[in-house]
Short mmCIF file of C-alpha atoms and ligand atoms in Angstrom, two decimals:
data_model
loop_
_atom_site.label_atom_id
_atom_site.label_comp_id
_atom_site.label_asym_id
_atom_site.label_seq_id
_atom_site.Cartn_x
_atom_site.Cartn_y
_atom_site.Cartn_z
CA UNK A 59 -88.04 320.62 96.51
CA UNK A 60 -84.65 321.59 97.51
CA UNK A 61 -81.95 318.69 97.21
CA UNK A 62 -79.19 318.55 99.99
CA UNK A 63 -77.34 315.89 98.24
CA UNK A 64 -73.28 315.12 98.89
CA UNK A 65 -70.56 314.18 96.96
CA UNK A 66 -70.70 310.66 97.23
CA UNK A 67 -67.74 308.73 97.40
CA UNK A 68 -68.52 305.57 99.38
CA UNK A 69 -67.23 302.18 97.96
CA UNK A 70 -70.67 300.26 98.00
CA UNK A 71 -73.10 300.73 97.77
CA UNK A 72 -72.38 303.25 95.73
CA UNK A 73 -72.90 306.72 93.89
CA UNK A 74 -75.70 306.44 90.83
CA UNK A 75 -75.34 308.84 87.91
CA UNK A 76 -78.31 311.77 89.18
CA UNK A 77 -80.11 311.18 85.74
CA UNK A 78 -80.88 307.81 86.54
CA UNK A 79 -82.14 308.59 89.82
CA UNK A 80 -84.17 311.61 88.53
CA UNK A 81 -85.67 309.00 86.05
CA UNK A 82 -86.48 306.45 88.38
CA UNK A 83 -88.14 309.48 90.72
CA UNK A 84 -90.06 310.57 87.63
CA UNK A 85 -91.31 307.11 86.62
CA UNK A 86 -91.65 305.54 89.90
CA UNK A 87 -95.58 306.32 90.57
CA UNK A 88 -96.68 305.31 86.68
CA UNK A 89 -94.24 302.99 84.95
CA UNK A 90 -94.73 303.43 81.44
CA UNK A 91 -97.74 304.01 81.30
CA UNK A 92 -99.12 301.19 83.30
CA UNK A 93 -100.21 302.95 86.32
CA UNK A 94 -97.92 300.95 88.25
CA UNK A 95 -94.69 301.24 89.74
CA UNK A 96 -91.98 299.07 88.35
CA UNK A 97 -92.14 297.69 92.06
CA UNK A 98 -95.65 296.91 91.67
CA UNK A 99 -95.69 295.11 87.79
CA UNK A 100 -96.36 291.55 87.31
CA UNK A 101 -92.11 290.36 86.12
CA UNK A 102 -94.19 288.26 83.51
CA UNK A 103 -95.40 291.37 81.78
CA UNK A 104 -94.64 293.33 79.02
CA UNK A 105 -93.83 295.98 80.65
CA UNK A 106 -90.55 294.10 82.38
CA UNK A 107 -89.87 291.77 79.82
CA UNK A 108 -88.75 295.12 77.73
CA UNK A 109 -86.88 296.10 80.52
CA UNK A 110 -84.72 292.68 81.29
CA UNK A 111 -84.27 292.89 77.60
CA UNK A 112 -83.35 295.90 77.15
CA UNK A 113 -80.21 296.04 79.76
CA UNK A 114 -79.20 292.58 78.35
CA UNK A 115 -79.17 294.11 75.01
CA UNK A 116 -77.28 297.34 76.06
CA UNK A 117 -74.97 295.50 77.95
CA UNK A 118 -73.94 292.71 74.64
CA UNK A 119 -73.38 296.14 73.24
CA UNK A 120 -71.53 297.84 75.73
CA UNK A 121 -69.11 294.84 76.13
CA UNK A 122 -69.79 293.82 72.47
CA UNK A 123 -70.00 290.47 73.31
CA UNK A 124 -71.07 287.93 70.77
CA UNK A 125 -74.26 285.12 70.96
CA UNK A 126 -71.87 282.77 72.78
CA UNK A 127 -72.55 284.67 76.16
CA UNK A 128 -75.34 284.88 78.17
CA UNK A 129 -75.78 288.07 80.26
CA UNK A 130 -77.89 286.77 83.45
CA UNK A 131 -79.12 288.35 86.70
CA UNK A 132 -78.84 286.05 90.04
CA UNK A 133 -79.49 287.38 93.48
CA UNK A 134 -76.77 286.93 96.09
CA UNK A 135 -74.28 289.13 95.02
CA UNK A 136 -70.87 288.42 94.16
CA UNK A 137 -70.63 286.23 97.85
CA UNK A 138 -73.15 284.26 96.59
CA UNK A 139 -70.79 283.87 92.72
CA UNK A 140 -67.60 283.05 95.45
CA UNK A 141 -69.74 280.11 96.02
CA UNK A 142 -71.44 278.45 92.77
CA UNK A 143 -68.60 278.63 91.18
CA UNK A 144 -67.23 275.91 92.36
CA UNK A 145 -70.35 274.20 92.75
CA UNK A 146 -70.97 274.67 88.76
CA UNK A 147 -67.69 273.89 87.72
CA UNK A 148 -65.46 272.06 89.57
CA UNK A 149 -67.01 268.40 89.87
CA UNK A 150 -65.20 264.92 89.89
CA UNK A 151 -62.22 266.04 90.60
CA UNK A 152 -61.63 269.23 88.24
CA UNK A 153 -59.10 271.79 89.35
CA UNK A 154 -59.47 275.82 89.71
CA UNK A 155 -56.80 278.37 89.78
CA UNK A 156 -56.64 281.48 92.06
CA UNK A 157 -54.57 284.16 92.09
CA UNK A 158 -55.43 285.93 95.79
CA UNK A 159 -55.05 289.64 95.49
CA UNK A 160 -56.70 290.78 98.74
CA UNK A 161 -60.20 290.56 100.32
CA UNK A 162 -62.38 289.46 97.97
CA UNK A 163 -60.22 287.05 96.29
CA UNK A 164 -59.41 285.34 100.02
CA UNK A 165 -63.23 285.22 100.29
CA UNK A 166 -63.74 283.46 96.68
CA UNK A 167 -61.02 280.63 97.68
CA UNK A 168 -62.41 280.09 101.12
CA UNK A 169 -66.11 278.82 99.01
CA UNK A 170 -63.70 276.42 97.23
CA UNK A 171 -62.21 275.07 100.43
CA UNK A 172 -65.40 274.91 102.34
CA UNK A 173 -66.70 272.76 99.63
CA UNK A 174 -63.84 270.12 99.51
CA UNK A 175 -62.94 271.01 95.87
CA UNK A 176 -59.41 271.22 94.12
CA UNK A 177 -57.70 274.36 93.39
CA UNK A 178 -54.52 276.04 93.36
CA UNK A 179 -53.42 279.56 94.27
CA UNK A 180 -50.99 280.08 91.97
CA UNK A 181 -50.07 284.00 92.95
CA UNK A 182 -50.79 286.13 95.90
CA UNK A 183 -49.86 289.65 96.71
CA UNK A 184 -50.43 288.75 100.46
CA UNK A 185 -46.23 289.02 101.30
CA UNK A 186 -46.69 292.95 100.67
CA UNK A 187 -50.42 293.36 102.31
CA UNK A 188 -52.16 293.14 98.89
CA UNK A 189 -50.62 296.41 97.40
CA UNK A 190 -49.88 295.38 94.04
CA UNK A 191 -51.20 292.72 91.06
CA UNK A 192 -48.61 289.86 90.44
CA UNK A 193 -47.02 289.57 87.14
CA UNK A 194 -45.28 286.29 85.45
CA UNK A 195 -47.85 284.10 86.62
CA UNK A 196 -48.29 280.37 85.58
CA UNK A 197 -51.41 279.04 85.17
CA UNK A 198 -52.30 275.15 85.11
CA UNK A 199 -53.03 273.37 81.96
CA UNK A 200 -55.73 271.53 83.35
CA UNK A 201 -57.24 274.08 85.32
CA UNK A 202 -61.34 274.35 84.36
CA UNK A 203 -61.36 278.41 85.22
CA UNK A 204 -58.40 280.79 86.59
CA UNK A 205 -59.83 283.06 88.83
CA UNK A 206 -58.43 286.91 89.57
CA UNK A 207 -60.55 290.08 91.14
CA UNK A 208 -60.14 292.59 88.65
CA UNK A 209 -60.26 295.46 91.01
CA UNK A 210 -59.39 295.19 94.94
CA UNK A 211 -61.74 297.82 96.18
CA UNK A 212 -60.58 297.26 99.55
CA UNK A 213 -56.62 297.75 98.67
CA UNK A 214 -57.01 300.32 95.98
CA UNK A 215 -55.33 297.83 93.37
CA UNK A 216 -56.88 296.64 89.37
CA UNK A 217 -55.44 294.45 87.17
CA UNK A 218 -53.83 297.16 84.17
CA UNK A 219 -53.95 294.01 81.63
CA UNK A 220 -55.57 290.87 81.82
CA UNK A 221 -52.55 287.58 82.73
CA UNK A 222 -52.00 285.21 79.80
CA UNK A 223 -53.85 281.74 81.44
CA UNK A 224 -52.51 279.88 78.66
CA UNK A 225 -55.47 279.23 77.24
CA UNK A 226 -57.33 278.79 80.17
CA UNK A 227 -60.67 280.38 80.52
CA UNK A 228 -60.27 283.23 82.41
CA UNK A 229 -63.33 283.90 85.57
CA UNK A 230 -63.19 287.67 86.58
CA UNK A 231 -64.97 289.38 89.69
CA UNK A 232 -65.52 292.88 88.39
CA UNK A 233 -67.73 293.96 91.13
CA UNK A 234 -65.95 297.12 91.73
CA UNK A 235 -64.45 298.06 88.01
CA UNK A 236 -67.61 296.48 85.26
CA UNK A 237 -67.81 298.84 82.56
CA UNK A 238 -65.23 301.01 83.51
CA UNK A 239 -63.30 300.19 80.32
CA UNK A 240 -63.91 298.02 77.30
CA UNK A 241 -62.59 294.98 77.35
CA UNK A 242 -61.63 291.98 75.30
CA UNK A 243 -64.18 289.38 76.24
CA UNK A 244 -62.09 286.60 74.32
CA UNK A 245 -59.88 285.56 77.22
CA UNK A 246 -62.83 285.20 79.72
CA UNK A 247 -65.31 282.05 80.55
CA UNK A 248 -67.08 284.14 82.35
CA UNK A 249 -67.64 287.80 84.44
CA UNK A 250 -69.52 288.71 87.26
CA UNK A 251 -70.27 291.69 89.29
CA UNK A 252 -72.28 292.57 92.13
CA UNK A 253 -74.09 295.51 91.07
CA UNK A 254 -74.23 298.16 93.79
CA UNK A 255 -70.51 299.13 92.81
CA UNK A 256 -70.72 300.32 89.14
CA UNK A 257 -73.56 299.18 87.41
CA UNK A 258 -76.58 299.77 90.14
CA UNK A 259 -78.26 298.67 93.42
CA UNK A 260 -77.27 295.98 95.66
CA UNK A 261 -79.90 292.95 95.60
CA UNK A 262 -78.26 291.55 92.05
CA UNK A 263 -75.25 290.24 90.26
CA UNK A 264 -74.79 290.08 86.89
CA UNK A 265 -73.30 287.07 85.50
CA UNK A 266 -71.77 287.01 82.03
CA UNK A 267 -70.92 283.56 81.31
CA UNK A 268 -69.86 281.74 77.52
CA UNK A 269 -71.96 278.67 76.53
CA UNK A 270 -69.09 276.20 76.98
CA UNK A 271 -69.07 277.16 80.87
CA UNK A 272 -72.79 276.50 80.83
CA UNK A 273 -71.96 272.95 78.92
CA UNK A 274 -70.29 272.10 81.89
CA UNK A 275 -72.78 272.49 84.34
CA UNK A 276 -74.05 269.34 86.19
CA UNK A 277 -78.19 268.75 86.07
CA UNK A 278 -77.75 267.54 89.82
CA UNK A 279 -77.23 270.90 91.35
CA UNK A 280 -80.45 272.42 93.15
CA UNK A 281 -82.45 274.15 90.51
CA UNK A 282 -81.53 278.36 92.13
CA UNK A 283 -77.73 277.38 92.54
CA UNK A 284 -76.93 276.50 88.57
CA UNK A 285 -76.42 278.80 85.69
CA UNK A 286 -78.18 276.66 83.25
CA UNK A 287 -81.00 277.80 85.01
CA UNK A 288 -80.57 281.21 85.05
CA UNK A 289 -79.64 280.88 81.42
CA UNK A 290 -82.65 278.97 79.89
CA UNK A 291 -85.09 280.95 81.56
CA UNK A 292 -83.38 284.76 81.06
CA UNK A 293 -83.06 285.09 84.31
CA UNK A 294 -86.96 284.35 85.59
CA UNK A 295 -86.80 281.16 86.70
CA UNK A 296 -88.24 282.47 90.33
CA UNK A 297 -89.72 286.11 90.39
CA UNK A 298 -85.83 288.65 89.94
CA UNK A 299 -85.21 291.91 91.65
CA UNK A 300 -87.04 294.11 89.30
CA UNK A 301 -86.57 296.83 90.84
CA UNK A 302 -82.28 295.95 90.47
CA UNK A 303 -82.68 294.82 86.98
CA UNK A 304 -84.54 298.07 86.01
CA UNK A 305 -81.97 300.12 87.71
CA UNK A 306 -78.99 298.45 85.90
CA UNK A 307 -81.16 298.80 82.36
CA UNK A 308 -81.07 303.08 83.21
CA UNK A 309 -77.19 302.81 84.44
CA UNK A 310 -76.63 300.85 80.72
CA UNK A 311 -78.61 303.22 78.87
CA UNK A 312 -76.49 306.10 80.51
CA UNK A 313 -73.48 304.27 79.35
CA UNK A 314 -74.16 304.37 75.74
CA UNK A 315 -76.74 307.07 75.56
CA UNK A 316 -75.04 309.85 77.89
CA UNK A 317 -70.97 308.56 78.40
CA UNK A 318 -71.10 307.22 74.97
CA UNK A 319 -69.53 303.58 75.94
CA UNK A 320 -66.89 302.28 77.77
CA UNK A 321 -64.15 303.98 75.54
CA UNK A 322 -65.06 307.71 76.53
CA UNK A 323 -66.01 306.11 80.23
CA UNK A 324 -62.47 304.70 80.02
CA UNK A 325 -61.20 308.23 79.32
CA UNK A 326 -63.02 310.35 81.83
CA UNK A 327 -61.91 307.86 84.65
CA UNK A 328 -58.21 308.00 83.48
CA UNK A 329 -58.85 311.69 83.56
CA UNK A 330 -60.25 311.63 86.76
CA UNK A 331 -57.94 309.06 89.01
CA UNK A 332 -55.28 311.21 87.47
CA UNK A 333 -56.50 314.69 89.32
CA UNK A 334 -56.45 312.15 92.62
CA UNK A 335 -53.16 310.53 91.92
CA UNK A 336 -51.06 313.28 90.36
CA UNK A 337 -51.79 315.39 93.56
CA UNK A 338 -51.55 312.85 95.84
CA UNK A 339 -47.95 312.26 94.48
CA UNK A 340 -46.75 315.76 95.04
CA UNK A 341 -48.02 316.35 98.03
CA UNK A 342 -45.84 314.75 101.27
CA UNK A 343 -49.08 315.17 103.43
CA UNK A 344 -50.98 312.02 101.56
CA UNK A 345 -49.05 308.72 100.62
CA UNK A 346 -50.71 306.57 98.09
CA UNK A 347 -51.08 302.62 99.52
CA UNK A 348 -51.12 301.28 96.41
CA UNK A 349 -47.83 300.25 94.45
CA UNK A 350 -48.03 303.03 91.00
CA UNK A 351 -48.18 300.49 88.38
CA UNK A 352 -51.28 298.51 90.38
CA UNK A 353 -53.09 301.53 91.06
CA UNK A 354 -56.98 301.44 90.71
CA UNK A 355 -59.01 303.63 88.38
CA UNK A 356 -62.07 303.07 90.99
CA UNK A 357 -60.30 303.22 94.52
CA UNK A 358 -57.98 305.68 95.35
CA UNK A 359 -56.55 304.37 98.82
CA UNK A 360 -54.49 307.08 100.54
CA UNK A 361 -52.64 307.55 104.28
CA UNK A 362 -52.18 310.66 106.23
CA UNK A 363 -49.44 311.50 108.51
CA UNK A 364 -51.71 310.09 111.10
CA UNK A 365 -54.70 308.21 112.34
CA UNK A 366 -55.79 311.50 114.34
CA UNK A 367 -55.71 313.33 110.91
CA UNK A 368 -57.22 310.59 108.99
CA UNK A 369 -60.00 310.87 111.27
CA UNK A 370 -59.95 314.86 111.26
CA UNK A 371 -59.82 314.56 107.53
CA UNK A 372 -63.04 311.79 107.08
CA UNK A 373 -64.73 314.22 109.36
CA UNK A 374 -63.82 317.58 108.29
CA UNK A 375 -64.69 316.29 104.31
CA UNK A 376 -68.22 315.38 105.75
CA UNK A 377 -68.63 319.08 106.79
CA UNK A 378 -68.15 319.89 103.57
CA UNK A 379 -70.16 317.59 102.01
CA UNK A 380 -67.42 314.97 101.11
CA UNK A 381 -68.77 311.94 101.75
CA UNK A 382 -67.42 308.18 102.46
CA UNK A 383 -63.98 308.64 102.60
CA UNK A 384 -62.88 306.74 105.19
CA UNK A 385 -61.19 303.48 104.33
CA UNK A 386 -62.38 300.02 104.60
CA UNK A 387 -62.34 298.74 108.30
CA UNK A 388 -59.66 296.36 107.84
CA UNK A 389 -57.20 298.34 106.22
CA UNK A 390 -58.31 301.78 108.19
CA UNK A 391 -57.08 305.04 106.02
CA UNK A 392 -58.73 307.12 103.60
CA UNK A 393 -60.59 305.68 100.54
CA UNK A 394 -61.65 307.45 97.78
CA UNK A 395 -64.53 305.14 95.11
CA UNK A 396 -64.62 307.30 92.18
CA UNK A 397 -66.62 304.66 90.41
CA UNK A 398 -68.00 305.67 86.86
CA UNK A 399 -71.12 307.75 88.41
CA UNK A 400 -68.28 309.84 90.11
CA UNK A 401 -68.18 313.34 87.69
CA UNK A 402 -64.63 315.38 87.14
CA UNK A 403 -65.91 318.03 88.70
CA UNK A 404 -66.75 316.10 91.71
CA UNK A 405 -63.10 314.66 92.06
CA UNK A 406 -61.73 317.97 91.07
CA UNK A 407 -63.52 319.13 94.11
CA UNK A 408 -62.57 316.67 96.29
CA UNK A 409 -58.63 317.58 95.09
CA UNK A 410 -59.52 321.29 96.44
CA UNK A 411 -60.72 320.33 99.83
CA UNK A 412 -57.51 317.80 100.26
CA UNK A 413 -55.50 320.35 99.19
CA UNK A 414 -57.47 323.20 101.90
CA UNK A 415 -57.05 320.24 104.28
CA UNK A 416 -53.21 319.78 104.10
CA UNK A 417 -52.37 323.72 103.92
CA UNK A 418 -54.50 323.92 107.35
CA UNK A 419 -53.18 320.45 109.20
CA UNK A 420 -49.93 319.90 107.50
C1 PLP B 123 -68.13 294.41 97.25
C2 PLP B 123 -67.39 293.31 96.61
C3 PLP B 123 -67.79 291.97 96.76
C4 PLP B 123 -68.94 291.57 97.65
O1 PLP B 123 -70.12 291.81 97.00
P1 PLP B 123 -71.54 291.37 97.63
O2 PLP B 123 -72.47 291.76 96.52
O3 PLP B 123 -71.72 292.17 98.88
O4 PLP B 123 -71.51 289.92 97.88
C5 PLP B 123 -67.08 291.00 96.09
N1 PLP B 123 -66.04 291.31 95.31
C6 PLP B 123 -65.61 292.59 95.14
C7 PLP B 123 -64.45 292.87 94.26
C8 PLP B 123 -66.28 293.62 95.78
O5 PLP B 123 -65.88 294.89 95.62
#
């Protein structure tokens, strides 16, 4: 069968490494053995119960997390996490802190307000439209969780280092940048990331949360809305995305199996947002959006001279088989997700075409 596949650079959802698409193709009509698709298996089988546990154990591996966090699956997405967050955690009276550094973070704080709870935003980028990550920040004391979006796929921005809270557990929505690097699990309460970014389909989150967070989770919540039940029944409470979780076990598996973990992943994307960026800085045609020290590893955001060009250029890249690089509708501009699935060769590539594109149009 001949393949007419692009190079996929859309921001979500998102590329998948082509191994762990050709094994899904190859398993998909007899999973295992059980001549059954892993769409069609009972999720209180054998036959899933290896696979939940298997990309809960590759993940505590990946992220080398220790027994005091859970790794659980919730449907939803990361909306859904804007939401129970609150709900979990902030009850009589408890405070949150939010540092708002675009979009997504505007979205999390809006699920506070709609619910009537207390929280301070104690930084925003919002004076300079979201183009960089605030530094010097102080956190509250008695904050229960400080909240930050790791990566701004919409503005192109990532947090380089993690803020000092002060002791404050740290809650990070790493939708667009989970696994990208390894990171130092000590400062956080809890993760979470809609998977359709980095990690797999869309239809499931994973949630990464420390036992202390779960202590502090009130029994009166509805049963689908609370962590603790996510938590005491590995994530099968109610029948889970299988299909998802299966997915995300193949995309771990490539981690440490293919990449070799999130050190070498953390090297190849250096390696590759630096082919985007370098060129993008010597050229005059393209202007990064992003201020240099905030720039994201994941989403190269980009301008042209002008919105005829950018248009041109989305369109013209398509032609070639460049695909989904035209920015987020609120921002407009070019957008390029090189998320981990994206290869060097791929970005090197799409460096040649921009290049092509600016000798013609420039
Ligand atoms: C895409 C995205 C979301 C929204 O995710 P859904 O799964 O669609 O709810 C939230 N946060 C960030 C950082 C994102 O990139």
């Amino acid at each position: 069968m001949q393949l007419n596949r692009i190079l996929n650079f859309n921001a979500g959802p998102a590329a998948l490494p082509l191994i762990v698409l050709e094994e899904i193709r190859d398993s998909f009509l007899d999973f295992k053995g059980s001549g059954m698709s892993i769409t069609e298996v009972s999720h209180r089988s054998k036959w899933f119960d290896d696979v939940i546990n298997d990309a809960i154990e590759r993940t505590k591996r990946l992220l080398q997390l220790d027994d005091k966090f859970k790794v659980l699956f919730i449907q939803g997405g990361a909306s859904m996490q804007f939401a129970m967050m609150p709900m979990n955690f902030l009850h009589n009276g408890k405070t949150a802190d939010y540092v708002n550094t675009g979009t997504w973070s505007t979205k999390a704080i809006k699920e506070a307000e709609i619910q009537g709870k207390n929280f301070n935003v104690v930084a925003s980028s919002e004076d300079s439209n979201f183009s960089y990550i605030p530094k010097n920040i102080n956190f509250n004391k008695d904050a229960v969780y400080a909240h930050i979006t790791s990566n701004n796929t919409i503005k192109g921005t990532q947090w380089a280092s993690f803020p000092d809270t002060g002791g404050v557990p740290m809650i990070a929505d790493m939708s667009s940048d989970i696994m990208c690097r390894p990171l130092d699990m000590d400062k956080f309460g809890m993760i979470y990331a809609g998977a359709q970014k980095n990690i797999g389909p869309a239809g499931i989150c994973m949630v990464i949360i420390r036992d202390d967070m779960l202590g502090q989770v009130p029994d009166t919540l509805p049963s689908m809305l609370k962590y603790t039940t996510y938590a005491s029944k590995n994530s099968m409470y109610n029948t889970p995305p299988c299909f998802a979780v299966y997915t995300v076990q193949l995309v771990m598996k490539w981690l440490e199996e293919t990449i070799g973990g999130l050190d070498k992943m953390a090297e190849l994307n250096d390696e590759k947002a630096g082919l985007l960026y370098d060129f993008i800085d010597s050229s005059d045609f393209y202007n990064g959006t992003a201020a240099t020290d905030s720039r994201s590893l994941m989403n190269v955001t980009f301008r042209l001279p002008s919105e005829d060009l950018e248009k041109k250029f989305v369109g013209d890249a398509m032609e070639n088989k460049l695909g989904g690089l035209k920015g987020h509708r609120s921002v407009g501009g070019c957008r390029a997700s090189i998320y981990n699935a994206a290869t060097k060769e791929g970005v090197a590539t799409l460096v040649d075409f921009m290049k092509t594109f600016e000798k013609e149009n420039g």
